[in-house]
Amino acid sequence: MSNKTAFVFPAFITEFTEKELDFLSENSIDFTNYLQRASSAINLDLPEFSYSSNNYRNNELKSQLLAYLFSCAFFDIAEKKGVVPHFVVGYSMGIYASLYAAKSISLEEGVKLIHKAYTIVHELTKTEIYGMGAIIGLPIKDIEYIITESKLDADIININNEHSFVIAGKKKEVNLVLEKAKEEGAMSTVELTVNTPYHSKYLSKFTDSLKQYIDTIPISNAEIPIISTYDQREIVKVSEIKSELIFNLTCKINWYKTVQKLLKKGVSDIYECGAGKDLKKISRFIKGDYRMNLIYKILKEPKKDSFSI
Amino acid sequence: MAQITDKTRDEVKEVVLDFFAEECEMELDEISEDSNIISDLDGDSLMFLELIEIFKKKFNLNIELKTIGKYSIKNPVQTIGELIDMQLLIIEHENNILDM
């Protein structure tokens, strides 16, 4: 073990720990300011956030932006305290926060990227309804069998851990896979609250328009290496970052392998840098000699225990 | 079929309570058999799976996860007490739990 650290950035927030706003405010971070900056960048109303309101919960774009802004705010505290990880990784749409942490993009450029990517791929949902789902506790071969045997238009697009998989496809067929998985003995199945089949073949037709847009965004080399969730390579250069942005939307990802790669690089401590604790939860059943904690843990430690590259 | 004794129940209860206390960063006396796994302890299906793996190793059980999945659809548990009872049934009946 060589005691390296990684920050991982969530794509979504299933449930808040409800410590987020207090923690930001204790560290002199005004989250409203982040919402206002994002709002101005894309000219979109982003109302005040509270744990109980539904302003963000049922809106795919706004919930992505919220997760991104929380991650950026937490990273800003880390940076202010001199806590810098050796690697960063974004889970799914968490890629934008990882780019912010690596100083490849500004907060506003990240907001614009999320907004534009969403707008481009959202075209797909005008002609067909798509969806995503998670299956927990059924072997991957059983899920593959369900899909092929019933000739369903859905794919496994992410392996979270040994027992948790994400599927995407046409909504009706995704729901059929979930139903059959439950009948086959899945411990639980969850329909995700998205209408876009992220990381799936359905988005590959938007590759050119995404490329064109990404070329207009100022992107810098990463100051902290980013690990790809697509093929687990280490990314620093602008050209690689641009490719990864496309792969991340249009190709399958593998979270399990990505964490394994971090461990091979000598990472022993992984911190979830963002709101909620979704990534900590899915780290169960990812084998290895490492600790996974929420970002509060390292940020609350005295400065002498902090680390930097 | 394993014989379930008072000692087995005590052992299972201890493992379950220790597991949730550690996972939820709570004191042991804050968790009881009446605690609701979801609303009181923020439990999830991966926690449940991990607990099953612990018991599979501890009692050398021959049971497939999907068998437990099928059983738990028909017999969902909500409290720690119900979870302990389900674990005891799993230990007792292993893969035959669905025949009950």
Coordinates of C-alpha atoms in Angstrom, one line a residue:
Chain A
M1 CA 0.0 0.0 0.0
S2 CA 1.5 3.4 -0.9
N3 CA -1.0 5.6 0.8
K4 CA -2.1 7.6 -2.2
T5 CA -5.5 9.2 -2.2
A6 CA -8.3 9.7 -4.8
F7 CA -11.3 11.9 -4.8
V8 CA -14.4 10.4 -6.6
F9 CA -17.2 12.6 -7.7
P10 CA -20.9 11.4 -7.8
A11 CA -23.2 11.9 -10.7
F12 CA -26.4 12.1 -8.7
I13 CA -27.6 12.4 -5.2
T14 CA -30.1 9.7 -4.2
E15 CA -30.3 11.0 -0.6
F16 CA -28.6 13.9 1.2
T17 CA -26.8 13.2 4.4
E18 CA -28.3 16.6 5.4
K19 CA -24.9 17.6 6.7
E20 CA -24.0 19.2 3.4
L21 CA -25.2 22.8 3.8
D22 CA -24.0 23.1 7.4
F23 CA -20.6 21.8 6.5
L24 CA -20.3 24.3 3.6
S25 CA -21.4 27.1 5.7
E26 CA -19.0 26.1 8.6
N27 CA -16.3 26.5 5.9
S28 CA -17.5 29.9 4.8
I29 CA -18.9 28.6 1.5
D30 CA -22.1 30.2 0.4
F31 CA -23.8 27.6 -1.8
T32 CA -26.3 30.2 -3.1
N33 CA -23.3 31.8 -4.8
Y34 CA -22.6 28.6 -6.7
L35 CA -26.2 28.3 -7.8
Q36 CA -26.1 31.9 -9.0
R37 CA -22.9 31.5 -11.0
A38 CA -24.3 28.4 -12.7
S39 CA -27.6 30.2 -13.3
S40 CA -25.9 33.1 -15.0
A41 CA -23.6 30.8 -17.1
I42 CA -26.5 29.1 -18.9
N43 CA -29.4 31.6 -18.2
L44 CA -31.4 29.0 -16.3
D45 CA -33.3 29.6 -13.2
L46 CA -31.7 27.6 -10.4
P47 CA -33.8 28.3 -7.2
E48 CA -32.5 28.2 -3.6
F49 CA -31.8 24.7 -2.5
S50 CA -33.3 23.0 0.5
Y51 CA -33.4 19.3 1.5
S52 CA -37.1 19.2 1.5
S53 CA -37.9 21.0 -1.7
N54 CA -38.6 19.3 -5.0
N55 CA -37.0 22.0 -7.1
Y56 CA -34.2 19.7 -8.2
R57 CA -35.4 16.2 -7.4
N58 CA -37.6 15.6 -10.4
N59 CA -35.5 17.5 -13.0
E60 CA -32.8 15.5 -14.7
L61 CA -30.7 18.5 -15.8
K62 CA -31.1 20.5 -12.6
S63 CA -30.3 17.5 -10.4
Q64 CA -27.1 16.9 -12.4
L65 CA -26.2 20.5 -12.0
L66 CA -26.8 20.4 -8.3
A67 CA -24.6 17.3 -7.8
Y68 CA -21.9 19.0 -9.9
L69 CA -22.1 22.3 -7.8
F70 CA -22.0 20.4 -4.5
S71 CA -18.9 18.5 -5.7
C72 CA -17.2 21.7 -6.8
A73 CA -18.0 23.4 -3.5
F74 CA -16.6 20.5 -1.4
F75 CA -13.5 20.4 -3.6
D76 CA -13.0 24.2 -3.1
I77 CA -12.9 23.5 0.7
A78 CA -10.4 20.7 0.2
E79 CA -8.2 22.9 -1.9
K80 CA -8.4 25.8 0.6
K81 CA -7.3 23.4 3.3
G82 CA -4.4 22.2 1.2
V83 CA -5.9 18.8 0.7
V84 CA -5.2 17.6 -2.9
P85 CA -5.6 14.0 -4.0
H86 CA -3.3 12.0 -6.3
F87 CA -6.1 11.1 -8.6
V88 CA -9.6 12.1 -9.4
V89 CA -12.5 10.1 -11.0
G90 CA -16.0 11.1 -11.9
Y91 CA -18.7 8.5 -11.7
S92 CA -20.8 8.9 -14.8
M93 CA -21.8 12.6 -15.1
G94 CA -19.5 13.2 -12.1
I95 CA -16.8 13.5 -14.8
Y96 CA -17.4 17.3 -15.0
A97 CA -16.6 17.8 -11.3
S98 CA -13.5 15.7 -11.8
L99 CA -12.4 18.0 -14.6
Y100 CA -13.1 21.0 -12.3
A101 CA -11.0 19.5 -9.6
A102 CA -8.2 18.8 -12.0
K103 CA -8.3 22.4 -13.1
S104 CA -9.1 21.5 -16.7
I105 CA -12.3 23.5 -16.7
S106 CA -13.8 26.4 -14.7
L107 CA -16.9 26.0 -12.7
E108 CA -18.9 27.9 -15.4
E109 CA -17.5 25.8 -18.3
G110 CA -18.5 22.7 -16.4
V111 CA -22.0 24.0 -16.1
K112 CA -22.1 24.8 -19.8
L113 CA -20.9 21.4 -20.7
I114 CA -23.5 19.6 -18.5
H115 CA -26.2 21.9 -20.0
K116 CA -25.1 21.4 -23.6
A117 CA -24.5 17.6 -23.3
Y118 CA -28.0 17.3 -21.8
T119 CA -29.6 19.4 -24.5
I120 CA -27.9 17.5 -27.3
V121 CA -28.7 14.0 -26.0
H122 CA -32.1 15.0 -24.9
E123 CA -33.1 15.2 -28.6
L124 CA -33.3 11.4 -28.4
T125 CA -36.1 11.5 -25.9
K126 CA -38.4 13.4 -28.3
T127 CA -39.0 10.3 -30.4
E128 CA -38.8 7.5 -27.9
I129 CA -38.9 7.2 -24.1
Y130 CA -35.7 5.8 -22.6
G131 CA -34.7 4.9 -19.1
M132 CA -32.2 3.4 -16.8
G133 CA -32.3 0.9 -14.0
A134 CA -30.2 -0.7 -11.3
I135 CA -30.2 -4.4 -10.5
I136 CA -28.7 -5.6 -7.2
G137 CA -28.0 -9.2 -6.2
L138 CA -28.4 -11.1 -9.4
P139 CA -25.3 -12.5 -11.3
I140 CA -24.4 -10.6 -14.4
K141 CA -24.8 -13.7 -16.6
D142 CA -28.4 -14.0 -15.4
I143 CA -29.0 -10.3 -16.4
E144 CA -27.4 -10.9 -19.8
Y145 CA -29.5 -14.0 -20.2
I146 CA -32.7 -12.1 -19.4
I147 CA -31.9 -9.5 -22.1
T148 CA -30.8 -11.9 -24.9
E149 CA -33.5 -14.6 -24.2
S150 CA -36.3 -12.1 -24.3
K151 CA -34.7 -10.0 -27.1
L152 CA -35.0 -6.8 -25.1
D153 CA -33.6 -3.6 -26.3
A154 CA -31.5 -2.8 -23.2
D155 CA -27.8 -3.1 -22.2
I156 CA -25.8 -3.5 -19.1
I157 CA -23.9 -0.2 -19.2
N158 CA -22.1 -0.2 -15.9
I159 CA -20.8 -2.6 -13.4
N160 CA -20.8 -0.9 -10.0
N161 CA -19.5 -3.8 -8.0
E162 CA -19.8 -7.6 -7.9
H163 CA -23.5 -7.4 -7.1
S164 CA -24.7 -4.2 -8.6
F165 CA -25.3 -3.4 -12.3
V166 CA -26.8 -0.5 -14.3
I167 CA -28.9 -1.0 -17.4
A168 CA -30.1 1.5 -20.0
G169 CA -32.4 1.3 -23.0
K170 CA -35.9 1.9 -24.1
K171 CA -37.9 2.6 -20.9
K172 CA -40.5 -0.1 -21.5
E173 CA -37.8 -2.7 -22.1
V174 CA -35.7 -1.5 -19.2
N175 CA -38.7 -2.0 -16.9
L176 CA -39.2 -5.5 -18.3
V177 CA -35.6 -6.4 -17.5
L178 CA -36.1 -5.1 -14.0
E179 CA -39.3 -7.0 -13.6
K180 CA -37.8 -10.3 -14.9
A181 CA -34.6 -9.7 -12.8
K182 CA -36.8 -9.5 -9.7
E183 CA -38.6 -12.7 -10.6
E184 CA -35.2 -14.4 -11.1
G185 CA -34.2 -13.4 -7.5
A186 CA -32.6 -10.0 -7.7
M187 CA -32.4 -8.6 -4.2
S188 CA -33.6 -5.3 -5.4
T189 CA -34.3 -3.4 -8.6
V190 CA -34.6 0.3 -9.0
E191 CA -35.8 2.4 -11.9
L192 CA -33.6 5.4 -12.1
T193 CA -35.3 8.8 -12.5
V194 CA -33.8 9.7 -15.8
N195 CA -35.1 9.6 -19.4
T196 CA -31.8 9.5 -21.1
P197 CA -29.9 6.2 -21.6
Y198 CA -26.5 7.5 -20.5
H199 CA -23.4 5.4 -21.5
S200 CA -25.4 3.5 -24.1
K201 CA -25.2 2.9 -27.8
Y202 CA -28.3 5.0 -28.3
L203 CA -26.2 8.1 -27.7
S204 CA -23.5 7.3 -30.2
K205 CA -25.3 9.2 -33.0
F206 CA -24.6 12.4 -31.1
T207 CA -20.8 11.9 -31.2
D208 CA -20.2 14.5 -33.9
S209 CA -22.4 17.3 -32.4
L210 CA -20.8 16.6 -29.0
K211 CA -17.3 16.8 -30.5
Q212 CA -18.1 20.1 -32.2
Y213 CA -19.3 21.6 -29.0
I214 CA -16.5 20.3 -26.8
D215 CA -14.0 21.9 -29.3
T216 CA -15.5 25.3 -28.5
I217 CA -14.9 24.9 -24.7
P218 CA -11.6 26.1 -23.2
I219 CA -10.1 22.9 -21.6
S220 CA -6.6 22.7 -20.0
N221 CA -4.4 19.8 -19.2
A222 CA -5.3 18.1 -16.0
E223 CA -3.3 19.1 -13.0
I224 CA -4.4 16.0 -11.2
P225 CA -4.5 12.8 -13.3
I226 CA -8.0 11.6 -14.1
I227 CA -8.8 7.9 -14.3
S228 CA -11.2 7.0 -17.2
T229 CA -14.3 5.0 -16.2
Y230 CA -14.5 4.0 -19.9
D231 CA -11.2 2.1 -20.2
Q232 CA -9.4 3.0 -17.0
R233 CA -6.5 4.9 -18.6
E234 CA -4.8 7.8 -16.9
I235 CA -5.8 11.1 -18.5
V236 CA -3.9 14.4 -18.4
K237 CA -3.8 15.9 -21.9
V238 CA -6.5 18.0 -23.4
S239 CA -7.0 15.7 -26.4
E240 CA -7.6 12.8 -24.1
I241 CA -10.0 14.8 -21.9
K242 CA -12.0 15.7 -25.0
S243 CA -12.2 12.0 -26.1
E244 CA -13.1 10.9 -22.6
L245 CA -16.0 13.4 -22.5
I246 CA -17.4 11.6 -25.6
F247 CA -16.7 8.1 -24.4
N248 CA -18.3 8.9 -21.1
L249 CA -21.6 9.7 -22.6
T250 CA -21.7 7.2 -25.5
C251 CA -19.9 4.1 -24.2
K252 CA -20.3 1.7 -21.4
I253 CA -18.4 2.5 -18.2
N254 CA -17.0 0.2 -15.5
W255 CA -16.9 1.6 -12.0
Y256 CA -15.6 -1.7 -10.5
K257 CA -12.6 -1.8 -12.8
T258 CA -12.0 1.9 -12.3
V259 CA -11.7 1.5 -8.5
Q260 CA -9.4 -1.5 -9.1
K261 CA -7.2 0.7 -11.3
L262 CA -6.9 3.2 -8.5
L263 CA -5.8 0.5 -6.1
K264 CA -3.2 -0.7 -8.7
K265 CA -1.9 2.9 -8.8
G266 CA -1.3 2.7 -5.0
V267 CA -4.4 4.4 -3.7
S268 CA -5.4 3.3 -0.2
D269 CA -7.9 6.1 0.7
I270 CA -10.8 7.1 -1.5
Y271 CA -13.0 10.0 -0.6
E272 CA -16.4 10.7 -2.1
C273 CA -16.3 14.4 -2.9
G274 CA -19.9 15.6 -3.1
A275 CA -23.3 15.5 -1.5
G276 CA -24.9 12.2 -0.4
K277 CA -23.1 9.0 0.0
D278 CA -24.0 7.0 -3.1
L279 CA -20.5 6.1 -4.1
K280 CA -19.6 5.0 -0.6
K281 CA -22.6 2.7 -0.7
I282 CA -21.7 1.1 -4.0
S283 CA -18.1 0.6 -2.9
R284 CA -19.3 -2.4 -1.0
F285 CA -18.3 -5.5 -2.9
I286 CA -15.4 -3.8 -4.6
K287 CA -12.5 -5.9 -3.4
G288 CA -9.3 -4.5 -2.3
D289 CA -7.2 -3.1 0.6
Y290 CA -8.6 0.4 0.8
R291 CA -10.8 2.7 2.8
M292 CA -13.7 4.6 1.3
N293 CA -15.0 7.6 3.2
L294 CA -17.0 10.7 2.7
I295 CA -15.1 13.9 2.1
Y296 CA -16.0 15.3 5.6
K297 CA -13.6 12.8 7.1
I298 CA -10.4 14.1 5.6
L299 CA -11.6 17.8 5.8
K300 CA -12.3 17.6 9.5
E301 CA -8.9 16.2 10.3
P302 CA -6.2 18.6 11.6
K303 CA -4.1 20.1 8.9
K304 CA -1.0 18.2 9.9
D305 CA -2.7 15.0 8.8
S306 CA -3.6 16.5 5.4
F307 CA -1.9 15.4 2.3
S308 CA -0.8 16.8 -1.0
I309 CA 1.0 15.6 -4.1
Chain B
M1 CA -30.8 -28.7 8.0
A2 CA -29.1 -26.9 10.8
Q3 CA -30.5 -27.0 14.3
I4 CA -31.3 -23.5 15.6
T5 CA -30.6 -23.1 19.3
D6 CA -30.9 -20.1 21.7
K7 CA -27.1 -19.8 21.3
T8 CA -27.5 -19.6 17.5
R9 CA -30.0 -16.8 17.9
D10 CA -27.8 -14.9 20.3
E11 CA -24.9 -15.3 17.9
V12 CA -26.9 -14.1 14.9
K13 CA -28.3 -11.2 16.9
E14 CA -24.9 -10.1 18.0
V15 CA -23.5 -10.2 14.4
V16 CA -26.5 -8.2 13.0
L17 CA -26.3 -5.6 15.7
D18 CA -22.5 -5.2 15.5
F19 CA -22.8 -4.9 11.7
F20 CA -25.4 -2.2 11.8
A21 CA -23.7 -0.3 14.6
E22 CA -20.4 -0.2 12.7
E23 CA -22.0 0.6 9.3
C24 CA -24.3 3.3 10.7
E25 CA -21.7 4.7 13.1
M26 CA -24.1 4.2 15.9
E27 CA -23.8 3.0 19.5
L28 CA -25.0 -0.6 20.1
D29 CA -27.7 0.6 22.5
E30 CA -29.2 2.9 19.9
I31 CA -30.2 -0.2 17.8
S32 CA -32.9 -2.6 18.9
E33 CA -34.9 -5.4 17.3
D34 CA -37.6 -2.8 16.7
S35 CA -35.3 -0.5 14.7
N36 CA -36.6 0.0 11.2
I37 CA -33.8 -0.9 8.7
I38 CA -34.6 1.7 6.2
S39 CA -36.0 4.7 8.1
D40 CA -34.0 4.3 11.3
L41 CA -30.7 2.9 10.0
D42 CA -30.6 4.0 6.4
G43 CA -30.0 0.4 5.4
D44 CA -30.0 -0.8 1.8
S45 CA -29.9 -4.0 -0.2
L46 CA -26.1 -4.0 -0.5
M47 CA -25.9 -4.0 3.3
F48 CA -28.3 -6.9 3.4
L49 CA -26.1 -8.7 0.8
E50 CA -23.0 -8.1 2.9
L51 CA -24.7 -9.5 6.0
I52 CA -25.7 -12.6 4.0
E53 CA -22.1 -13.1 2.9
I54 CA -21.0 -12.8 6.5
F55 CA -23.4 -15.6 7.5
K56 CA -22.5 -17.7 4.5
K57 CA -18.9 -17.8 5.7
K58 CA -19.7 -18.0 9.4
F59 CA -22.0 -21.0 9.1
N60 CA -20.6 -22.4 5.8
L61 CA -24.0 -22.1 4.1
N62 CA -24.9 -23.6 0.8
I63 CA -27.4 -21.0 -0.6
E64 CA -27.6 -18.9 -3.7
L65 CA -28.2 -15.2 -3.4
K66 CA -31.0 -15.4 -5.9
T67 CA -32.8 -17.9 -3.7
I68 CA -32.7 -15.4 -0.9
G69 CA -33.9 -12.8 -3.3
K70 CA -36.9 -14.8 -4.3
Y71 CA -37.7 -15.6 -0.7
S72 CA -37.4 -11.9 0.4
I73 CA -39.8 -10.7 -2.3
K74 CA -42.5 -12.8 -0.7
N75 CA -41.3 -12.2 2.8
P76 CA -39.9 -8.7 3.1
V77 CA -38.3 -7.6 6.3
Q78 CA -38.6 -4.2 7.9
T79 CA -37.1 -4.4 11.3
I80 CA -33.8 -5.7 12.8
G81 CA -35.8 -8.4 14.6
E82 CA -37.4 -9.6 11.4
L83 CA -34.0 -9.6 9.7
I84 CA -32.6 -11.8 12.5
D85 CA -35.5 -14.2 12.1
M86 CA -34.9 -14.3 8.3
Q87 CA -31.1 -15.0 8.8
L88 CA -32.0 -17.9 11.2
L89 CA -34.3 -19.4 8.6
I90 CA -31.6 -19.1 6.0
I91 CA -29.1 -20.8 8.3
E92 CA -31.7 -23.5 9.1
H93 CA -33.0 -24.2 5.6
E94 CA -30.3 -22.9 3.2
N95 CA -31.3 -23.5 -0.4
N96 CA -34.6 -25.2 0.7
I97 CA -35.9 -22.0 2.2
L98 CA -38.2 -21.6 -0.8
D99 CA -39.9 -24.9 0.0
M100 CA -41.1 -23.6 3.3

